[in-house]
PDB file of C-alpha atoms in Angstrom:
ATOM      1  CA  GLY A   1      93.464 121.502 141.919  1.00  0.00           C
ATOM      2  CA  GLU A   2      94.901 124.386 139.907  1.00  0.00           C
ATOM      3  CA  ASN A   3      93.454 125.392 136.563  1.00  0.00           C
ATOM      4  CA  VAL A   4      95.346 127.737 134.195  1.00  0.00           C
ATOM      5  CA  GLU A   5      93.684 129.406 131.198  1.00  0.00           C
ATOM      6  CA  GLN A   6      95.908 131.038 128.557  1.00  0.00           C
ATOM      7  CA  HIS A   7      94.962 133.432 125.759  1.00  0.00           C
ATOM      8  CA  PRO A   8      95.367 133.834 122.854  1.00  0.00           C
ATOM      9  CA  SER A   9      96.177 130.470 121.430  1.00  0.00           C
ATOM     10  CA  THR A  10      97.853 132.158 118.482  1.00  0.00           C
ATOM     11  CA  LEU A  11      99.346 135.580 118.198  1.00  0.00           C
ATOM     12  CA  SER A  12     100.786 137.088 115.011  1.00  0.00           C
ATOM     13  CA  VAL A  13     102.686 140.430 115.062  1.00  0.00           C
ATOM     14  CA  GLN A  14     105.013 142.411 112.950  1.00  0.00           C
ATOM     15  CA  GLU A  15     108.652 142.699 113.846  1.00  0.00           C
ATOM     16  CA  GLY A  16     109.082 145.630 116.312  1.00  0.00           C
ATOM     17  CA  ASP A  17     105.601 145.381 117.670  1.00  0.00           C
ATOM     18  CA  SER A  18     104.718 144.395 121.237  1.00  0.00           C
ATOM     19  CA  ALA A  19     103.097 141.068 122.196  1.00  0.00           C
ATOM     20  CA  VAL A  20     100.962 140.387 125.277  1.00  0.00           C
ATOM     21  CA  ILE A  21      99.983 136.936 126.436  1.00  0.00           C
ATOM     22  CA  LYS A  22      97.458 136.553 129.313  1.00  0.00           C
ATOM     23  CA  CYS A  23      96.819 133.795 131.852  1.00  0.00           C
ATOM     24  CA  THR A  24      94.314 133.306 134.629  1.00  0.00           C
ATOM     25  CA  TYR A  25      94.497 130.784 137.488  1.00  0.00           C
ATOM     26  CA  SER A  26      92.067 129.425 139.969  1.00  0.00           C
ATOM     27  CA  ASP A  27      94.012 128.484 143.087  1.00  0.00           C
ATOM     28  CA  SER A  28      94.506 131.388 145.395  1.00  0.00           C
ATOM     29  CA  ALA A  29      97.339 129.466 147.071  1.00  0.00           C
ATOM     30  CA  SER A  30      99.426 129.702 143.954  1.00  0.00           C
ATOM     31  CA  ASN A  31     102.442 131.948 144.547  1.00  0.00           C
ATOM     32  CA  TYR A  32     104.864 131.186 141.719  1.00  0.00           C
ATOM     33  CA  PHE A  33     104.259 131.951 138.107  1.00  0.00           C
ATOM     34  CA  PRO A  34     106.816 131.008 135.526  1.00  0.00           C
ATOM     35  CA  TRP A  35     106.827 131.484 131.801  1.00  0.00           C
ATOM     36  CA  TYR A  36     108.488 129.003 129.378  1.00  0.00           C
ATOM     37  CA  LYS A  37     109.439 129.385 125.776  1.00  0.00           C
ATOM     38  CA  GLN A  38     109.425 126.325 123.530  1.00  0.00           C
ATOM     39  CA  GLU A  39     110.863 126.553 120.091  1.00  0.00           C
ATOM     40  CA  LEU A  40     109.849 123.965 117.517  1.00  0.00           C
ATOM     41  CA  GLY A  41     111.260 120.515 118.409  1.00  0.00           C
ATOM     42  CA  LYS A  42     113.068 121.835 121.437  1.00  0.00           C
ATOM     43  CA  ARG A  43     112.558 121.695 125.296  1.00  0.00           C
ATOM     44  CA  PRO A  44     110.598 124.290 127.222  1.00  0.00           C
ATOM     45  CA  GLN A  45     113.049 126.890 128.641  1.00  0.00           C
ATOM     46  CA  LEU A  46     112.341 129.305 131.498  1.00  0.00           C
ATOM     47  CA  ILE A  47     112.384 132.875 130.270  1.00  0.00           C
ATOM     48  CA  ILE A  48     111.076 134.756 133.248  1.00  0.00           C
ATOM     49  CA  ASP A  49     109.242 134.087 136.512  1.00  0.00           C
ATOM     50  CA  ILE A  50     107.462 136.081 139.218  1.00  0.00           C
ATOM     51  CA  ARG A  51     106.543 135.305 142.736  1.00  0.00           C
ATOM     52  CA  SER A  52     103.463 136.525 144.520  1.00  0.00           C
ATOM     53  CA  ASN A  53     105.196 139.166 146.613  1.00  0.00           C
ATOM     54  CA  VAL A  54     105.906 141.366 143.670  1.00  0.00           C
ATOM     55  CA  GLY A  55     103.612 142.807 141.039  1.00  0.00           C
ATOM     56  CA  GLU A  56     105.921 143.194 138.138  1.00  0.00           C
ATOM     57  CA  LYS A  57     109.259 141.971 136.956  1.00  0.00           C
ATOM     58  CA  LYS A  58     111.272 142.961 133.915  1.00  0.00           C
ATOM     59  CA  ASP A  59     114.196 141.442 132.088  1.00  0.00           C
ATOM     60  CA  GLN A  60     115.328 143.508 129.078  1.00  0.00           C
ATOM     61  CA  ARG A  61     112.494 143.136 126.457  1.00  0.00           C
ATOM     62  CA  ILE A  62     110.461 140.823 128.551  1.00  0.00           C
ATOM     63  CA  ALA A  63     108.243 141.741 131.543  1.00  0.00           C
ATOM     64  CA  VAL A  64     105.618 139.869 133.559  1.00  0.00           C
ATOM     65  CA  THR A  65     102.791 141.416 135.584  1.00  0.00           C
ATOM     66  CA  LEU A  66     100.780 139.758 138.300  1.00  0.00           C
ATOM     67  CA  ASN A  67      97.426 140.711 139.753  1.00  0.00           C
ATOM     68  CA  LYS A  68      96.770 138.390 142.731  1.00  0.00           C
ATOM     69  CA  THR A  69      93.360 139.876 143.420  1.00  0.00           C
ATOM     70  CA  ALA A  70      92.145 139.092 139.954  1.00  0.00           C
ATOM     71  CA  LYS A  71      94.160 135.921 139.713  1.00  0.00           C
ATOM     72  CA  HIS A  72      95.801 136.872 136.384  1.00  0.00           C
ATOM     73  CA  PHE A  73      99.261 137.392 135.091  1.00  0.00           C
ATOM     74  CA  SER A  74     100.600 138.460 131.705  1.00  0.00           C
ATOM     75  CA  LEU A  75     103.790 138.298 129.707  1.00  0.00           C
ATOM     76  CA  HIS A  76     104.813 141.340 127.708  1.00  0.00           C
ATOM     77  CA  ILE A  77     107.420 141.222 125.002  1.00  0.00           C
ATOM     78  CA  THR A  78     108.413 144.568 123.434  1.00  0.00           C
ATOM     79  CA  GLU A  79     110.307 145.164 120.230  1.00  0.00           C
ATOM     80  CA  THR A  80     109.554 141.690 119.013  1.00  0.00           C
ATOM     81  CA  GLN A  81     112.141 139.964 116.716  1.00  0.00           C
ATOM     82  CA  PRO A  82     111.644 136.923 114.408  1.00  0.00           C
ATOM     83  CA  GLU A  83     113.635 134.800 116.919  1.00  0.00           C
ATOM     84  CA  ASP A  84     110.924 135.411 119.433  1.00  0.00           C
ATOM     85  CA  SER A  85     108.682 133.101 117.355  1.00  0.00           C
ATOM     86  CA  ALA A  86     107.829 130.131 119.515  1.00  0.00           C
ATOM     87  CA  VAL A  87     105.181 128.701 121.737  1.00  0.00           C
ATOM     88  CA  TYR A  88     105.005 130.363 125.141  1.00  0.00           C
ATOM     89  CA  PHE A  89     103.524 128.590 128.185  1.00  0.00           C
ATOM     90  CA  CYS A  90     102.550 130.087 131.461  1.00  0.00           C
ATOM     91  CA  ALA A  91     102.280 128.050 134.643  1.00  0.00           C
ATOM     92  CA  ALA A  92     101.130 128.484 138.230  1.00  0.00           C
ATOM     93  CA  GLY A  93     101.951 126.599 141.314  1.00  0.00           C
ATOM     94  CA  SER A  94     102.720 126.950 145.032  1.00  0.00           C
ATOM     95  CA  GLY A  95     105.822 126.345 147.179  1.00  0.00           C
ATOM     96  CA  GLY A  96     106.815 123.243 149.021  1.00  0.00           C
ATOM     97  CA  SER A  97     106.361 120.312 146.723  1.00  0.00           C
ATOM     98  CA  TYR A  98     106.070 122.634 143.759  1.00  0.00           C
ATOM     99  CA  ILE A  99     104.060 121.017 140.972  1.00  0.00           C
ATOM    100  CA  PRO A 100     103.159 123.694 138.419  1.00  0.00           C
ATOM    101  CA  THR A 101     100.084 123.574 136.268  1.00  0.00           C
ATOM    102  CA  PHE A 102     100.677 124.799 132.727  1.00  0.00           C
ATOM    103  CA  GLY A 103      98.414 126.636 130.320  1.00  0.00           C
ATOM    104  CA  ARG A 104      97.798 125.353 126.791  1.00  0.00           C
ATOM    105  CA  GLY A 105     100.328 127.623 125.245  1.00  0.00           C
ATOM    106  CA  THR A 106     100.387 130.594 122.835  1.00  0.00           C
ATOM    107  CA  SER A 107     102.031 130.190 119.398  1.00  0.00           C
ATOM    108  CA  LEU A 108     103.717 133.650 118.776  1.00  0.00           C
ATOM    109  CA  ILE A 109     104.624 134.386 115.172  1.00  0.00           C
ATOM    110  CA  VAL A 110     106.742 137.459 114.490  1.00  0.00           C
ATOM    111  CA  HIS A 111     106.780 138.457 110.862  1.00  0.00           C
ATOM    112  CA  PRO A 112     109.895 140.180 109.507  1.00  0.00           C
TER     113      PRO A 112
ATOM    114  CA  GLU B   1     127.275 121.191 135.282  1.00  0.00           C
ATOM    115  CA  THR B   2     125.251 118.790 133.079  1.00  0.00           C
ATOM    116  CA  GLY B   3     121.704 119.366 132.025  1.00  0.00           C
ATOM    117  CA  VAL B   4     118.708 117.035 132.006  1.00  0.00           C
ATOM    118  CA  THR B   5     119.124 114.225 129.543  1.00  0.00           C
ATOM    119  CA  GLN B   6     116.422 111.727 128.306  1.00  0.00           C
ATOM    120  CA  SER B   7     116.446 108.545 126.446  1.00  0.00           C
ATOM    121  CA  PRO B   8     115.427 107.428 124.005  1.00  0.00           C
ATOM    122  CA  THR B   9     114.687 110.470 122.026  1.00  0.00           C
ATOM    123  CA  HIS B  10     112.147 108.723 119.649  1.00  0.00           C
ATOM    124  CA  LEU B  11     110.504 105.310 119.835  1.00  0.00           C
ATOM    125  CA  ILE B  12     107.613 103.598 118.158  1.00  0.00           C
ATOM    126  CA  LYS B  13     105.566 101.028 119.923  1.00  0.00           C
ATOM    127  CA  THR B  14     102.266  99.060 119.251  1.00  0.00           C
ATOM    128  CA  ARG B  15      99.143  98.947 121.392  1.00  0.00           C
ATOM    129  CA  GLY B  16      99.421  96.771 124.354  1.00  0.00           C
ATOM    130  CA  GLN B  17     103.170  96.965 124.571  1.00  0.00           C
ATOM    131  CA  GLN B  18     105.254  98.450 127.461  1.00  0.00           C
ATOM    132  CA  VAL B  19     107.717 101.245 127.396  1.00  0.00           C
ATOM    133  CA  THR B  20     110.411 102.553 129.700  1.00  0.00           C
ATOM    134  CA  LEU B  21     111.675 106.143 129.449  1.00  0.00           C
ATOM    135  CA  ARG B  22     114.753 107.321 131.230  1.00  0.00           C
ATOM    136  CA  CYS B  23     115.829 110.646 132.657  1.00  0.00           C
ATOM    137  CA  SER B  24     119.066 111.908 134.232  1.00  0.00           C
ATOM    138  CA  SER B  25     118.579 114.882 136.373  1.00  0.00           C
ATOM    139  CA  GLN B  26     120.709 118.015 136.281  1.00  0.00           C
ATOM    140  CA  SER B  27     123.739 118.010 138.559  1.00  0.00           C
ATOM    141  CA  GLY B  28     122.637 119.210 142.072  1.00  0.00           C
ATOM    142  CA  HIS B  29     118.924 118.450 141.571  1.00  0.00           C
ATOM    143  CA  ASN B  30     117.077 115.957 143.685  1.00  0.00           C
ATOM    144  CA  THR B  31     113.554 116.159 142.315  1.00  0.00           C
ATOM    145  CA  VAL B  32     112.236 114.782 139.026  1.00  0.00           C
ATOM    146  CA  SER B  33     108.853 115.563 137.462  1.00  0.00           C
ATOM    147  CA  TRP B  34     107.391 113.835 134.411  1.00  0.00           C
ATOM    148  CA  TYR B  35     105.060 115.555 131.990  1.00  0.00           C
ATOM    149  CA  GLN B  36     103.079 114.363 128.882  1.00  0.00           C
ATOM    150  CA  GLN B  37     102.815 116.874 126.135  1.00  0.00           C
ATOM    151  CA  ALA B  38     100.405 116.003 123.432  1.00  0.00           C
ATOM    152  CA  LEU B  39     100.794 117.906 120.050  1.00  0.00           C
ATOM    153  CA  GLY B  40      99.637 121.392 120.424  1.00  0.00           C
ATOM    154  CA  GLN B  41      98.995 121.183 124.159  1.00  0.00           C
ATOM    155  CA  GLY B  42     100.736 122.313 127.266  1.00  0.00           C
ATOM    156  CA  PRO B  43     102.604 119.846 129.486  1.00  0.00           C
ATOM    157  CA  GLN B  44     100.363 117.737 131.668  1.00  0.00           C
ATOM    158  CA  PHE B  45     101.745 116.613 134.964  1.00  0.00           C
ATOM    159  CA  ILE B  46     102.182 112.858 135.425  1.00  0.00           C
ATOM    160  CA  PHE B  47     103.986 112.479 138.754  1.00  0.00           C
ATOM    161  CA  GLN B  48     106.997 113.849 140.721  1.00  0.00           C
ATOM    162  CA  TYR B  49     109.687 111.988 142.637  1.00  0.00           C
ATOM    163  CA  TYR B  50     111.646 113.560 145.567  1.00  0.00           C
ATOM    164  CA  ARG B  51     114.307 111.562 147.315  1.00  0.00           C
ATOM    165  CA  GLU B  52     113.081 108.307 145.663  1.00  0.00           C
ATOM    166  CA  GLU B  53     109.454 108.689 146.832  1.00  0.00           C
ATOM    167  CA  GLU B  54     106.491 109.697 144.776  1.00  0.00           C
ATOM    168  CA  ASN B  55     105.690 113.165 145.836  1.00  0.00           C
ATOM    169  CA  GLY B  56     102.531 113.923 143.828  1.00  0.00           C
ATOM    170  CA  ARG B  57     100.567 112.505 140.928  1.00  0.00           C
ATOM    171  CA  GLY B  58      98.420 113.989 138.221  1.00  0.00           C
ATOM    172  CA  ASN B  59      95.321 112.519 136.662  1.00  0.00           C
ATOM    173  CA  PHE B  60      96.968 109.572 134.926  1.00  0.00           C
ATOM    174  CA  PRO B  61      95.955 105.861 135.373  1.00  0.00           C
ATOM    175  CA  PRO B  62      98.007 103.341 137.376  1.00  0.00           C
ATOM    176  CA  ARG B  63      99.570 101.889 134.209  1.00  0.00           C
ATOM    177  CA  PHE B  64     101.801 104.963 134.415  1.00  0.00           C
ATOM    178  CA  SER B  65     104.430 104.345 137.013  1.00  0.00           C
ATOM    179  CA  GLY B  66     107.839 105.605 137.887  1.00  0.00           C
ATOM    180  CA  LEU B  67     111.008 105.178 139.858  1.00  0.00           C
ATOM    181  CA  GLN B  68     113.698 107.412 141.173  1.00  0.00           C
ATOM    182  CA  PHE B  69     117.161 106.021 141.877  1.00  0.00           C
ATOM    183  CA  PRO B  70     119.669 107.022 144.533  1.00  0.00           C
ATOM    184  CA  ASN B  71     121.575 109.108 141.966  1.00  0.00           C
ATOM    185  CA  TYR B  72     118.235 111.001 141.449  1.00  0.00           C
ATOM    186  CA  SER B  73     117.834 109.678 137.845  1.00  0.00           C
ATOM    187  CA  SER B  74     114.352 108.432 137.088  1.00  0.00           C
ATOM    188  CA  GLU B  75     112.320 106.104 134.859  1.00  0.00           C
ATOM    189  CA  LEU B  76     108.774 106.378 133.582  1.00  0.00           C
ATOM    190  CA  ASN B  77     107.088 103.109 132.739  1.00  0.00           C
ATOM    191  CA  VAL B  78     103.832 102.828 130.814  1.00  0.00           C
ATOM    192  CA  ASN B  79     102.126  99.499 130.472  1.00  0.00           C
ATOM    193  CA  ALA B  80      99.408  98.380 128.103  1.00  0.00           C
ATOM    194  CA  LEU B  81     100.054 101.218 125.689  1.00  0.00           C
ATOM    195  CA  GLU B  82      97.078 102.890 124.055  1.00  0.00           C
ATOM    196  CA  LEU B  83      96.962 105.037 120.886  1.00  0.00           C
ATOM    197  CA  GLU B  84      96.357 108.281 123.054  1.00  0.00           C
ATOM    198  CA  ASP B  85      99.595 107.694 124.874  1.00  0.00           C
ATOM    199  CA  SER B  86     101.405 109.055 121.682  1.00  0.00           C
ATOM    200  CA  ALA B  87     103.007 112.265 122.882  1.00  0.00           C
ATOM    201  CA  LEU B  88     106.266 113.890 123.897  1.00  0.00           C
ATOM    202  CA  TYR B  89     107.279 112.808 127.416  1.00  0.00           C
ATOM    203  CA  LEU B  90     109.265 115.568 129.185  1.00  0.00           C
ATOM    204  CA  CYS B  91     111.282 115.038 132.323  1.00  0.00           C
ATOM    205  CA  ALA B  92     112.173 118.056 134.441  1.00  0.00           C
ATOM    206  CA  SER B  93     114.438 118.228 137.425  1.00  0.00           C
ATOM    207  CA  SER B  94     114.712 120.696 140.256  1.00  0.00           C
ATOM    208  CA  PHE B  95     116.197 121.122 143.640  1.00  0.00           C
ATOM    209  CA  GLY B  96     113.216 120.332 145.828  1.00  0.00           C
ATOM    210  CA  SER B  97     112.856 121.847 149.243  1.00  0.00           C
ATOM    211  CA  PHE B  98     110.040 123.060 151.412  1.00  0.00           C
ATOM    212  CA  SER B  99     111.156 126.724 151.439  1.00  0.00           C
ATOM    213  CA  GLY B 100     109.533 127.705 148.214  1.00  0.00           C
ATOM    214  CA  ALA B 101     108.885 126.925 144.571  1.00  0.00           C
ATOM    215  CA  ASN B 102     111.778 125.849 142.558  1.00  0.00           C
ATOM    216  CA  VAL B 103     112.690 126.221 138.876  1.00  0.00           C
ATOM    217  CA  LEU B 104     112.155 123.307 136.601  1.00  0.00           C
ATOM    218  CA  THR B 105     114.827 122.453 134.043  1.00  0.00           C
ATOM    219  CA  PHE B 106     113.468 120.416 131.249  1.00  0.00           C
ATOM    220  CA  GLY B 107     115.012 117.657 129.157  1.00  0.00           C
ATOM    221  CA  ALA B 108     114.501 117.500 125.379  1.00  0.00           C
ATOM    222  CA  GLY B 109     111.846 114.868 125.760  1.00  0.00           C
ATOM    223  CA  SER B 110     111.120 111.360 124.428  1.00  0.00           C
ATOM    224  CA  ARG B 111     108.737 111.178 121.447  1.00  0.00           C
ATOM    225  CA  LEU B 112     106.585 108.140 121.831  1.00  0.00           C
ATOM    226  CA  THR B 113     104.396 106.945 118.847  1.00  0.00           C
ATOM    227  CA  VAL B 114     101.924 104.176 119.503  1.00  0.00           C
ATOM    228  CA  LEU B 115     100.594 102.462 116.444  1.00  0.00           C
TER     229      LEU B 115
END
């Protein structure tokens, strides 16, 4: 089955800096890569996703890049704000009966 | 449009007991997936139900079982509770099809503590 590794486990940045979280996956059949944000005590919420037919996707301050050859994908957050502080999870899966495998999460701390 | 709702939000059980967790899927969704999230970990897939049939199962023992009802709501049952079952149980609904991956919408979870 799919195995997703996520790094780093904790990331501390100053407000205004950029943050990058990286994930690798093992199953070459995976073609859908969502990122979820989970604030303390709240449900995971989708913030951005990318499908394997594109290499990059951007939504305001958030972008995701995908390298299918190397089997890795990354989340980039620019101009970080204190409200970006949360745990971020990457996931990978394939179409059909989509059952994503999640990474262990990255705790992002943005210091004002 | 309503979101995914789960009940109960918190519960405490003792070892050996049984528990039933409930999930109402988002309007328009026909697929429900259950995840276990231990403290400080990512969600671990338990199983998925599509049109009332189990559609996939993760690495969990048979004492974890589930149901999906005609209205697409779902239950997760855990028998013979063990201490390591203490976790947040997340339900996620989606519109399942065979044309591609579909976005999961999560509920707020049920926090289970086993003493």
